[in-house]
Every structure is written in C-alpha cells, then in structure tokens.
Tab-separated table of C-alpha atoms and ligand atoms in Angstrom:
chain	number	residue	atom	x	y	z
A	2	UNK	CA	113.440	224.804	70.843
A	3	UNK	CA	110.262	226.421	72.116
A	4	UNK	CA	109.651	225.633	75.707
A	5	UNK	CA	106.943	226.296	78.427
A	6	UNK	CA	107.484	226.856	82.210
A	7	UNK	CA	105.537	224.555	84.432
A	8	UNK	CA	105.310	223.806	88.269
A	9	UNK	CA	106.919	220.814	89.531
A	10	UNK	CA	107.830	219.236	92.961
A	11	UNK	CA	111.466	217.921	93.358
A	12	UNK	CA	114.768	218.689	95.190
A	13	UNK	CA	118.101	220.253	94.530
A	14	UNK	CA	120.172	218.142	96.735
A	15	UNK	CA	120.122	214.620	98.288
A	16	UNK	CA	119.657	215.978	101.768
A	17	UNK	CA	117.173	218.743	101.016
A	18	UNK	CA	113.377	218.130	101.173
A	19	UNK	CA	111.422	218.377	98.124
A	20	UNK	CA	109.842	221.672	97.224
A	21	UNK	CA	108.054	223.362	94.227
A	22	UNK	CA	110.254	224.169	91.464
A	23	UNK	CA	109.837	225.698	88.073
A	24	UNK	CA	110.908	223.467	85.094
A	25	UNK	CA	110.695	223.647	81.363
A	26	UNK	CA	108.796	221.329	79.129
A	27	UNK	CA	109.385	221.278	75.209
A	28	UNK	CA	106.583	222.394	73.036
A	29	UNK	CA	104.516	219.689	71.479
A	30	UNK	CA	106.445	218.410	68.437
A	31	UNK	CA	104.955	216.361	65.481
A	32	UNK	CA	104.894	212.984	67.372
A	33	UNK	CA	104.331	214.332	70.866
A	34	UNK	CA	101.343	214.080	73.328
A	35	UNK	CA	101.006	216.551	76.080
A	36	UNK	CA	99.338	215.156	79.056
A	37	UNK	CA	97.858	217.162	81.922
A	38	UNK	CA	98.966	215.101	84.843
A	39	UNK	CA	96.107	214.109	87.198
A	40	UNK	CA	97.828	211.427	89.497
A	41	UNK	CA	101.391	210.367	90.095
A	42	UNK	CA	102.333	207.303	92.172
A	43	UNK	CA	105.330	207.387	94.478
A	44	UNK	CA	107.764	204.526	93.870
A	45	UNK	CA	110.515	203.657	96.219
A	46	UNK	CA	112.765	204.311	93.238
A	47	UNK	CA	111.796	207.996	93.602
A	48	UNK	CA	113.142	208.038	96.988
A	49	UNK	CA	116.333	206.142	96.057
A	50	UNK	CA	116.912	208.546	93.289
A	51	UNK	CA	115.940	211.957	95.165
A	52	UNK	CA	118.442	211.004	97.986
A	53	UNK	CA	121.146	209.798	95.476
A	54	UNK	CA	121.141	206.280	96.986
A	55	UNK	CA	122.035	204.765	93.567
A	56	UNK	CA	124.902	207.360	93.150
A	57	UNK	CA	123.880	208.838	89.693
A	58	UNK	CA	121.481	211.606	90.442
A	59	UNK	CA	121.720	214.825	88.731
A	60	UNK	CA	120.130	217.835	90.509
A	61	UNK	CA	117.606	219.275	90.508
A	62	UNK	CA	115.599	216.165	90.198
A	63	UNK	CA	111.731	215.798	89.723
A	64	UNK	CA	110.872	212.220	90.438
A	65	UNK	CA	107.713	210.426	89.220
A	66	UNK	CA	107.088	207.608	86.769
A	67	UNK	CA	103.535	206.287	87.527
A	68	UNK	CA	101.711	209.079	85.587
A	69	UNK	CA	98.274	209.148	84.535
A	70	UNK	CA	96.376	212.221	83.006
A	71	UNK	CA	94.393	213.617	80.302
A	72	UNK	CA	95.742	214.544	76.854
A	73	UNK	CA	95.504	218.261	76.219
A	74	UNK	CA	97.473	218.566	73.002
A	75	UNK	CA	98.739	216.442	70.171
A	76	UNK	CA	101.335	216.997	67.513
A	77	UNK	CA	100.352	216.880	63.655
A	78	UNK	CA	101.661	213.334	63.061
A	79	UNK	CA	100.166	211.587	66.270
A	80	UNK	CA	98.246	208.659	65.169
A	81	UNK	CA	97.137	206.732	68.159
A	82	UNK	CA	95.831	209.495	70.602
A	83	UNK	CA	93.213	212.069	70.692
A	84	UNK	CA	92.771	215.208	72.772
A	85	UNK	CA	90.548	214.535	75.727
A	86	UNK	CA	91.615	210.899	76.195
A	87	UNK	CA	93.163	209.402	79.339
A	88	UNK	CA	96.779	208.500	78.798
A	89	UNK	CA	99.730	207.242	81.018
A	90	UNK	CA	103.434	207.286	81.070
A	91	UNK	CA	105.646	204.973	83.005
A	92	UNK	CA	109.388	204.638	83.599
A	93	UNK	CA	110.612	205.388	80.106
A	94	UNK	CA	109.974	208.376	77.522
A	95	UNK	CA	112.286	207.078	74.720
A	96	UNK	CA	115.069	204.709	73.625
A	97	UNK	CA	117.282	204.393	70.527
A	98	UNK	CA	114.442	202.212	68.783
A	99	UNK	CA	117.110	200.564	66.543
A	100	UNK	CA	118.982	198.067	68.715
A	101	UNK	CA	117.971	194.438	68.879
A	102	UNK	CA	116.262	194.939	72.339
A	103	UNK	CA	114.174	197.899	71.162
A	104	UNK	CA	113.229	195.942	67.968
A	105	UNK	CA	112.123	193.164	70.312
A	106	UNK	CA	109.870	195.450	72.250
A	107	UNK	CA	112.505	195.426	75.174
A	108	UNK	CA	113.128	199.029	75.392
A	109	UNK	CA	113.889	198.857	78.934
A	110	UNK	CA	117.112	196.858	77.890
A	111	UNK	CA	117.912	199.301	75.148
A	112	UNK	CA	121.740	198.961	74.219
A	113	UNK	CA	122.011	202.747	74.314
A	114	UNK	CA	120.338	202.935	77.695
A	115	UNK	CA	116.549	203.730	77.542
A	116	UNK	CA	115.555	207.351	78.274
A	117	UNK	CA	114.058	207.230	81.751
A	118	UNK	CA	111.149	209.574	82.628
A	119	UNK	CA	113.264	211.297	85.140
A	120	UNK	CA	117.110	211.948	85.431
A	121	UNK	CA	118.084	210.917	81.946
A	122	UNK	CA	119.551	213.200	79.417
A	123	UNK	CA	116.908	214.995	77.601
A	124	UNK	CA	117.811	214.705	73.989
A	125	UNK	CA	115.110	217.508	72.965
A	126	UNK	CA	116.193	220.187	75.295
A	127	UNK	CA	119.990	219.296	75.613
A	128	UNK	CA	122.328	219.722	78.487
A	129	UNK	CA	119.522	218.968	81.061
A	130	UNK	CA	117.942	215.916	82.407
A	131	UNK	CA	114.300	214.756	82.057
A	132	UNK	CA	111.893	215.681	84.715
A	133	UNK	CA	109.326	213.318	85.961
A	134	UNK	CA	105.677	213.196	86.901
A	135	UNK	CA	105.553	215.227	90.226
A	136	UNK	CA	104.513	217.982	87.779
A	137	UNK	CA	101.722	219.756	86.117
A	138	UNK	CA	102.223	218.246	82.654
A	139	UNK	CA	104.526	216.132	80.678
A	140	UNK	CA	105.331	215.921	76.851
A	141	UNK	CA	106.095	212.531	75.410
A	142	UNK	CA	106.556	210.881	72.010
A	143	UNK	CA	103.415	208.870	71.475
A	144	UNK	CA	105.422	205.698	71.143
A	145	UNK	CA	106.069	205.850	74.963
A	146	UNK	CA	102.482	206.795	75.921
A	147	UNK	CA	99.992	204.235	77.163
A	148	UNK	CA	96.155	203.950	76.741
A	149	UNK	CA	94.312	204.010	79.969
A	150	UNK	CA	90.827	202.463	80.508
A	151	UNK	CA	88.138	204.677	81.866
A	152	UNK	CA	86.651	201.584	83.478
A	153	UNK	CA	89.003	201.676	86.432
A	154	UNK	CA	89.662	204.200	89.290
A	155	UNK	CA	92.223	206.410	87.735
A	156	UNK	CA	94.243	207.128	90.816
A	157	UNK	CA	94.671	203.389	91.472
A	158	UNK	CA	95.728	202.833	87.943
A	159	UNK	CA	98.695	205.163	88.127
A	160	UNK	CA	100.863	202.704	90.062
A	161	UNK	CA	100.321	200.082	87.506
A	162	UNK	CA	102.748	202.249	85.327
A	163	UNK	CA	105.663	201.041	87.388
A	164	UNK	CA	104.811	198.687	90.220
A	165	UNK	CA	102.400	196.872	87.943
A	166	UNK	CA	104.578	196.178	84.905
A	167	UNK	CA	107.669	195.507	87.039
A	168	UNK	CA	105.868	192.669	88.666
A	169	UNK	CA	103.917	191.502	85.558
A	170	UNK	CA	106.796	191.335	83.265
A	171	UNK	CA	108.891	188.798	85.285
A	172	UNK	CA	105.630	186.755	86.199
A	173	UNK	CA	104.985	186.362	82.531
A	174	UNK	CA	108.493	185.844	81.444
A	175	UNK	CA	108.952	182.946	84.013
A	176	UNK	CA	105.550	181.520	82.919
A	177	UNK	CA	103.744	181.750	86.271
A	178	UNK	CA	100.350	180.182	86.048
A	179	UNK	CA	98.079	177.479	87.341
A	180	UNK	CA	99.681	174.592	89.054
A	181	UNK	CA	102.676	176.687	90.270
A	182	UNK	CA	103.694	177.748	93.850
A	183	UNK	CA	104.967	181.238	93.643
A	184	UNK	CA	106.560	183.293	96.471
A	185	UNK	CA	106.169	187.056	96.644
A	186	UNK	CA	108.675	188.592	99.056
A	187	UNK	CA	107.854	192.092	100.533
A	188	UNK	CA	104.239	193.663	100.594
A	189	UNK	CA	105.049	197.082	99.458
A	190	UNK	CA	103.990	198.937	96.306
A	191	UNK	CA	105.560	196.253	93.926
A	192	UNK	CA	104.747	193.282	96.151
A	193	UNK	CA	101.213	193.894	96.601
A	194	UNK	CA	100.788	194.272	92.859
A	195	UNK	CA	102.765	191.088	92.546
A	196	UNK	CA	100.281	189.298	94.711
A	197	UNK	CA	97.321	190.395	92.729
A	198	UNK	CA	98.788	189.643	89.437
A	199	UNK	CA	100.194	186.244	90.233
A	200	UNK	CA	96.821	185.278	91.647
A	201	UNK	CA	94.915	186.557	88.457
A	202	UNK	CA	97.450	184.487	86.494
A	203	UNK	CA	96.192	181.480	88.228
A	204	UNK	CA	99.114	180.774	90.620
A	205	UNK	CA	99.147	179.407	94.125
A	206	UNK	CA	100.642	182.483	96.047
A	207	UNK	CA	102.810	182.429	99.103
A	208	UNK	CA	103.666	185.757	100.578
A	209	UNK	CA	106.798	186.455	102.692
A	210	UNK	CA	106.505	189.534	104.929
A	211	UNK	CA	108.445	191.037	107.929
A	212	UNK	CA	105.258	192.813	108.970
A	213	UNK	CA	102.982	190.861	111.118
A	214	UNK	CA	100.340	193.726	110.610
A	215	UNK	CA	100.181	192.937	106.794
A	216	UNK	CA	99.150	189.121	107.135
A	217	UNK	CA	95.402	189.707	106.935
A	218	UNK	CA	95.784	192.163	104.139
A	219	UNK	CA	97.984	189.769	102.227
A	220	UNK	CA	95.126	187.318	102.075
A	221	UNK	CA	92.554	189.952	101.100
A	222	UNK	CA	95.172	190.905	98.247
A	223	UNK	CA	95.029	187.242	97.059
A	224	UNK	CA	97.786	185.385	98.945
A	225	UNK	CA	96.991	181.585	99.604
A	226	UNK	CA	99.482	181.485	102.440
A	227	UNK	CA	101.368	184.089	104.371
A	228	UNK	CA	104.745	183.595	106.060
A	229	UNK	CA	106.423	185.797	108.635
A	230	UNK	CA	109.973	185.767	107.183
A	231	UNK	CA	111.464	186.731	110.505
A	232	UNK	CA	110.339	183.458	111.962
A	233	UNK	CA	112.838	180.662	111.236
A	234	UNK	CA	110.302	177.849	111.998
A	235	UNK	CA	107.743	179.252	109.494
A	236	UNK	CA	110.406	179.610	106.940
A	237	UNK	CA	111.696	176.089	107.323
A	238	UNK	CA	108.331	174.639	106.483
A	239	UNK	CA	108.608	176.109	102.964
A	240	UNK	CA	111.994	174.551	102.072
A	241	UNK	CA	112.301	173.432	98.406
A	242	UNK	CA	108.539	174.091	97.832
A	243	UNK	CA	108.307	176.948	95.416
A	244	UNK	CA	108.671	177.139	91.632
A	245	UNK	CA	109.306	180.828	91.586
A	246	UNK	CA	109.963	183.620	93.816
A	247	UNK	CA	109.654	187.316	93.091
A	248	UNK	CA	111.559	189.436	95.525
A	249	UNK	CA	110.228	192.942	95.919
A	250	UNK	CA	112.418	194.083	98.926
A	251	UNK	CA	113.702	197.625	98.704
A	252	UNK	CA	116.557	197.050	101.572
A	253	UNK	CA	119.287	194.428	102.399
A	254	UNK	CA	118.069	190.964	103.292
A	255	UNK	CA	119.091	187.263	103.178
A	256	UNK	CA	118.770	185.841	99.585
A	257	UNK	CA	120.175	182.440	100.740
A	258	UNK	CA	117.207	181.976	102.887
A	259	UNK	CA	114.858	182.496	99.853
A	260	UNK	CA	116.861	180.493	97.284
A	261	UNK	CA	116.585	177.516	99.790
A	262	UNK	CA	112.738	177.669	99.337
A	263	UNK	CA	112.890	176.980	95.648
A	264	UNK	CA	112.350	173.599	94.014
A	265	UNK	CA	114.905	172.093	91.577
A	266	UNK	CA	115.248	174.543	88.486
A	267	UNK	CA	113.302	177.179	90.530
A	268	UNK	CA	114.069	180.839	89.899
A	269	UNK	CA	114.507	183.723	92.317
A	270	UNK	CA	113.974	187.042	90.355
A	271	UNK	CA	114.999	190.323	92.021
A	272	UNK	CA	113.031	193.383	91.188
A	273	UNK	CA	113.714	195.230	94.449
A	274	UNK	CA	116.955	197.135	94.051
A	275	UNK	CA	118.671	197.583	97.386
A	276	UNK	CA	121.929	199.824	97.012
A	277	UNK	CA	124.292	197.397	98.536
A	278	UNK	CA	125.444	194.006	97.110
A	279	UNK	CA	123.422	190.906	98.197
A	280	UNK	CA	125.758	188.078	99.041
A	281	UNK	CA	124.768	184.465	97.599
A	282	UNK	CA	126.283	181.315	98.762
A	283	UNK	CA	127.273	179.052	95.787
A	284	UNK	CA	125.507	175.811	97.250
A	285	UNK	CA	122.136	177.608	97.516
A	286	UNK	CA	122.273	177.687	93.813
A	287	UNK	CA	124.235	174.504	92.827
A	288	UNK	CA	122.164	172.233	95.146
A	289	UNK	CA	119.005	172.429	93.036
A	290	UNK	CA	120.130	173.889	89.930
A	291	UNK	CA	118.524	177.000	90.809
A	292	UNK	CA	118.550	180.520	89.088
A	293	UNK	CA	119.044	183.852	90.599
A	294	UNK	CA	117.843	186.466	88.246
A	295	UNK	CA	116.800	190.089	87.827
A	296	UNK	CA	114.145	192.087	85.776
A	297	UNK	CA	113.693	195.801	84.955
A	298	UNK	CA	110.168	197.167	84.435
A	299	UNK	CA	108.749	195.953	81.132
A	300	UNK	CA	108.631	197.093	77.393
A	301	UNK	CA	106.025	199.479	75.991
A	302	UNK	CA	104.074	196.866	74.306
A	303	UNK	CA	104.156	194.725	77.501
A	304	UNK	CA	103.122	197.515	79.555
A	305	UNK	CA	100.003	198.081	77.358
A	306	UNK	CA	99.262	194.241	77.680
A	307	UNK	CA	99.412	194.591	81.590
A	308	UNK	CA	97.183	197.604	81.520
A	309	UNK	CA	94.588	195.919	79.451
A	310	UNK	CA	94.960	192.713	81.658
A	311	UNK	CA	94.351	194.843	84.765
A	312	UNK	CA	91.216	196.466	83.021
A	313	UNK	CA	89.858	192.852	82.128
A	314	UNK	CA	90.545	191.526	85.692
A	315	UNK	CA	89.488	194.739	87.578
A	316	UNK	CA	92.905	195.087	89.071
A	317	UNK	CA	94.199	198.419	90.464
A	318	UNK	CA	96.602	199.405	93.198
A	319	UNK	CA	95.538	199.748	96.872
A	320	UNK	CA	96.339	203.528	97.446
A	321	UNK	CA	96.551	206.441	99.745
A	322	UNK	CA	95.963	209.797	98.111
A	323	UNK	CA	98.107	212.673	99.334
A	324	UNK	CA	98.674	216.297	98.374
A	325	UNK	CA	102.094	217.244	97.022
A	326	UNK	CA	103.001	219.111	100.213
A	327	UNK	CA	102.842	215.563	102.049
A	328	UNK	CA	105.470	214.005	99.673
A	329	UNK	CA	108.250	214.408	102.184
A	330	UNK	CA	106.311	212.943	104.981
A	331	UNK	CA	105.281	210.143	102.574
A	332	UNK	CA	108.982	209.334	101.912
A	333	UNK	CA	109.554	209.013	105.578
A	334	UNK	CA	106.591	206.735	106.022
A	335	UNK	CA	107.688	204.641	102.977
A	336	UNK	CA	110.932	203.954	104.829
A	337	UNK	CA	109.100	202.641	107.697
A	338	UNK	CA	106.805	200.546	105.608
A	339	UNK	CA	103.910	202.499	106.738
A	340	UNK	CA	101.794	202.645	103.688
A	341	UNK	CA	99.031	200.264	102.422
A	342	UNK	CA	100.307	200.044	99.706
A	343	UNK	CA	100.994	203.013	97.386
A	344	UNK	CA	101.011	206.790	97.826
A	345	UNK	CA	99.439	208.620	94.873
A	346	UNK	CA	99.671	212.402	94.785
A	347	UNK	CA	96.526	214.228	93.447
A	348	UNK	CA	98.508	216.687	91.117
A	349	UNK	CA	95.615	219.182	91.299
A	350	UNK	CA	97.365	219.998	94.811
A	351	UNK	CA	100.275	221.560	92.942
A	352	UNK	CA	98.325	224.280	91.225
B	428	NAP	P1	108.157	199.726	99.016
B	428	NAP	O1	106.680	200.142	98.810
B	428	NAP	O2	108.961	200.612	100.017
B	428	NAP	O3	108.028	198.219	99.490
B	428	NAP	C1	109.139	197.499	99.828
B	428	NAP	C2	108.949	196.344	100.861
B	428	NAP	O4	110.055	195.691	101.065
B	428	NAP	C3	108.317	196.737	102.213
B	428	NAP	O5	106.906	197.144	102.264
B	428	NAP	C4	108.681	195.706	103.121
B	428	NAP	O6	107.674	194.681	102.899
B	428	NAP	C5	109.991	195.148	102.515
B	428	NAP	N1	111.161	195.590	103.344
B	428	NAP	C6	111.593	196.856	103.515
B	428	NAP	N2	112.615	196.943	104.245
B	428	NAP	C7	112.955	195.650	104.399
B	428	NAP	C8	114.084	195.045	105.190
B	428	NAP	N3	115.020	195.724	105.694
B	428	NAP	N4	113.993	193.710	105.170
B	428	NAP	C9	113.129	192.933	104.691
B	428	NAP	N5	111.975	193.584	103.970
B	428	NAP	C10	112.050	194.845	103.963
B	428	NAP	O7	109.035	199.813	97.669
B	428	NAP	P2	108.585	199.519	96.225
B	428	NAP	O8	108.152	200.905	95.644
B	428	NAP	O9	107.618	198.429	96.220
B	428	NAP	O10	109.847	199.184	95.576
B	428	NAP	C11	110.664	198.056	95.996
B	428	NAP	C12	112.084	198.014	95.410
B	428	NAP	O11	111.869	197.706	93.942
B	428	NAP	C13	112.905	199.336	95.658
B	428	NAP	O12	114.219	199.084	95.669
B	428	NAP	C14	112.726	199.955	94.181
B	428	NAP	O13	113.635	200.980	93.819
B	428	NAP	C15	112.573	198.747	93.288
B	428	NAP	N6	112.062	198.893	91.863
B	428	NAP	C16	112.692	198.140	90.937
B	428	NAP	C17	112.191	198.260	89.725
B	428	NAP	C18	112.701	197.311	88.485
B	428	NAP	O14	112.446	197.685	87.286
B	428	NAP	N7	113.256	196.242	88.839
B	428	NAP	C19	110.937	198.963	89.397
B	428	NAP	C20	110.358	199.815	90.504
B	428	NAP	C21	110.984	199.646	91.698
B	428	NAP	P3	107.088	193.829	104.236
B	428	NAP	O15	106.719	194.777	105.127
B	428	NAP	O16	106.064	193.088	103.665
B	428	NAP	O17	108.277	192.837	104.829
B	429	ZN	ZN1	109.183	202.798	89.938
B	430	ZN	ZN1	117.723	200.527	71.737
C-alpha cells in the first residue's frame, strides 16, 4: 500500500524519553479522511502506555488519542466530511463492525478488540502498530471520525475526545441527573471533565480530592461540595449519602472507603486504570446491595453526542498548551498532579 512519511513524537523504549520519530501513514483510501493535527491532549493513558505500565506496549509507540485538526484530504466514497472542516479522532480508529457490541454502537467493547488509535495492530499496513496523535497528521476511516463545532475553543475541545467521553458515557449509563448526589473522585483530566458534565446533567456534585490546593478550583468547575479525601473526619460525614461515584484516579487508592459512601443500590464506577489490583471488602458491597463497576471510553455515536452536548452547554477542558518538546516534562508533572487540568500539545511545534 502507498504510504507517506510524517513526523511524530514518541519513544522506542519504556525508560527512554519521547523524541521526534519518522512514521508512515497510509495514503487516503476510499472511505478515509486525512486530518492535519492541530492539537492533541495528553491523557494519563499515554504515560501508562509509553512507560509500559500496562505491560502490552509495542515499541516504538506514538501516543495521543485526543486529536483535533482540519481535514486536508478525503477518499472518493467519503460521505459525511469535507476538506477544510474541523474533525476529531478519539481512542479508536476501527473495530470489527459486525459483532453484537459494534452493531449496538459499543465499538469500545468490540468482541474482536477495537483498533485503538495507538499501539493496536494496523490492519492496513500490516505487521506494525497504529500510531497516535503526537504527529503531524492521521488517516482514519470516516466512520471513526467526529464532527467538531467551530463555536468552542479548539485546543480546549481536544481532551473531550478521551477525558470527555470517558466520563460522559458512565454518567449517562448510570442515569445521573437532577435529584442525585454524585461523587467524582480525583480532579485530573478525567475528573475535572466529570465535574463539569455531571453538573451540566443536573446532579448535585461532591468532589473528592487528595489535593487541598484544588478545592477552590473544584467549586469553579461546578462542584457543590468538596471533600479532602485524606481527612477521615470529612469522609465520615458522607457515609451512605451518594447515589453514584465516578472514580477517576490513576494510582492505587482505597476503594472500600468510597463504597461506604454509597446509599443502598448505589454504584461506584471505575474509569481510572491503576496498574495494580484494587482490593475490595465483601461487606462494602453486601451491606447496601452496592455495585462496583467499570467503564471504557464510549462508542463513536455517543462520542458525537457528547461533543454536541458540550457545544450546546459551552463545555471545554481547562488546559495548558505546550510545545512538543515539553512532553517529557509534562509527563513528570502529570505524575505529581501538577496540571490544571489537561496538557494539550500545539502540534505546530512539531514542524
Ligand atoms: P490525571 O490527569 O493524572 O488525573 C489523575 C488524578 O488522580 C489526579 O489528578 C489526582 O487527583 C488523583 N490521584 C493521583 N494519584 C493519586 C493517589 N496516589 N491517590 C489518590 N488520588 C490520586 O489522569 P487522567 O488522564 O485523568 O486519567 C486518570 C486515569 O483514567 C488513568 O489511570 C487513565 O489511564 C485512566 N483512563 C481510563 C479510561 C477508560 O476508558 N476507562 C480512559 C482514559 C483514561 P486529586 O489531586 O484530585 O486527588
Ligand atoms: Zn485517554
Ligand atoms: Zn466488533
């Protein structure tokens, strides 16, 4: 297949810093859209993957799945996009499209495994892995490309493609809305979007943070109440009080202490993906008929719904724009929680 060499930013080993790499993109096929990438968000999953913390990374890796840019070329059979339009790509670039889950707009749970934007087998080029959005451009089948409103700040939209949909999907699935008390745990990229979205859906939002310095911000983002989770006295006040909790924490933490904050029939859903197991005490679930659940990103149709919801409610991510050469430093700051609340790379800096 015809290919084109482009510049990207990635790494060849778990311990090595990210640097400029040359990668190949396929030439635009009949159903493909080629996007010049303008901004790409930095998700904690990029760091987990680049450093092989989930033990499946194939090197070299080019992370990045919060991609926004402008369409520069389309294939002959592309129906829904035009050259010159804004477009977005999130965590997936393809799936089998035939299994029950794909047919139900749940491509993220494809029985064959969805093709992720980076580090999945590239079925077009064969024998190599997909490369993500820390790059000049990307070529994606239009079925996995999203429409982006030009009403919102484009750089602030980029994180919606992962942090936005990953929090929107479970909030919708567990029917979060008016009259409900919802807990959001961890104010990072995902958590800060969870606060904004849960608030926009009409819930009473209680935020749990380990960072005292984020309490005022949490209120500005939409929290009705903020709890310092390291203070047992503050935590005790919320026992059996919440209908739903969305856990957005990237590292090990005590799940029981959050399960005990749920009312009868309440659910705690994990979207944060720490590498080590998280122990749960049986009685935290039994006494209260509580559920402990998980959720992965969201399907393509739901991602478009979320982007439209954000355009309607004027919701974007709170970001810090960086150049590509600041990515390694940004990873270190991410580990320290030193970001309010998402790094976004200005891809012009790669040129
Ligand atoms: P992030 O920006 O680094 O935020 C993580 C937050 O977790 C921090 O801001 C901090 O919040 C809290 N935290 C960090 N270390 C902690 C510790 N040791 N104890 C308690 N709290 C701690 O990360 P992110 O990009 O939002 O991603 C969060 C997690 O979700 C990652 O594991 C990522 O891989 C995963 N993820 C999952 C999906 C999915 O589909 N399920 C999609 C995207 C990302 P406070 O300072 O407020 O305490
Ligand atoms: Zn992500
Ligand atoms: Zn499938």
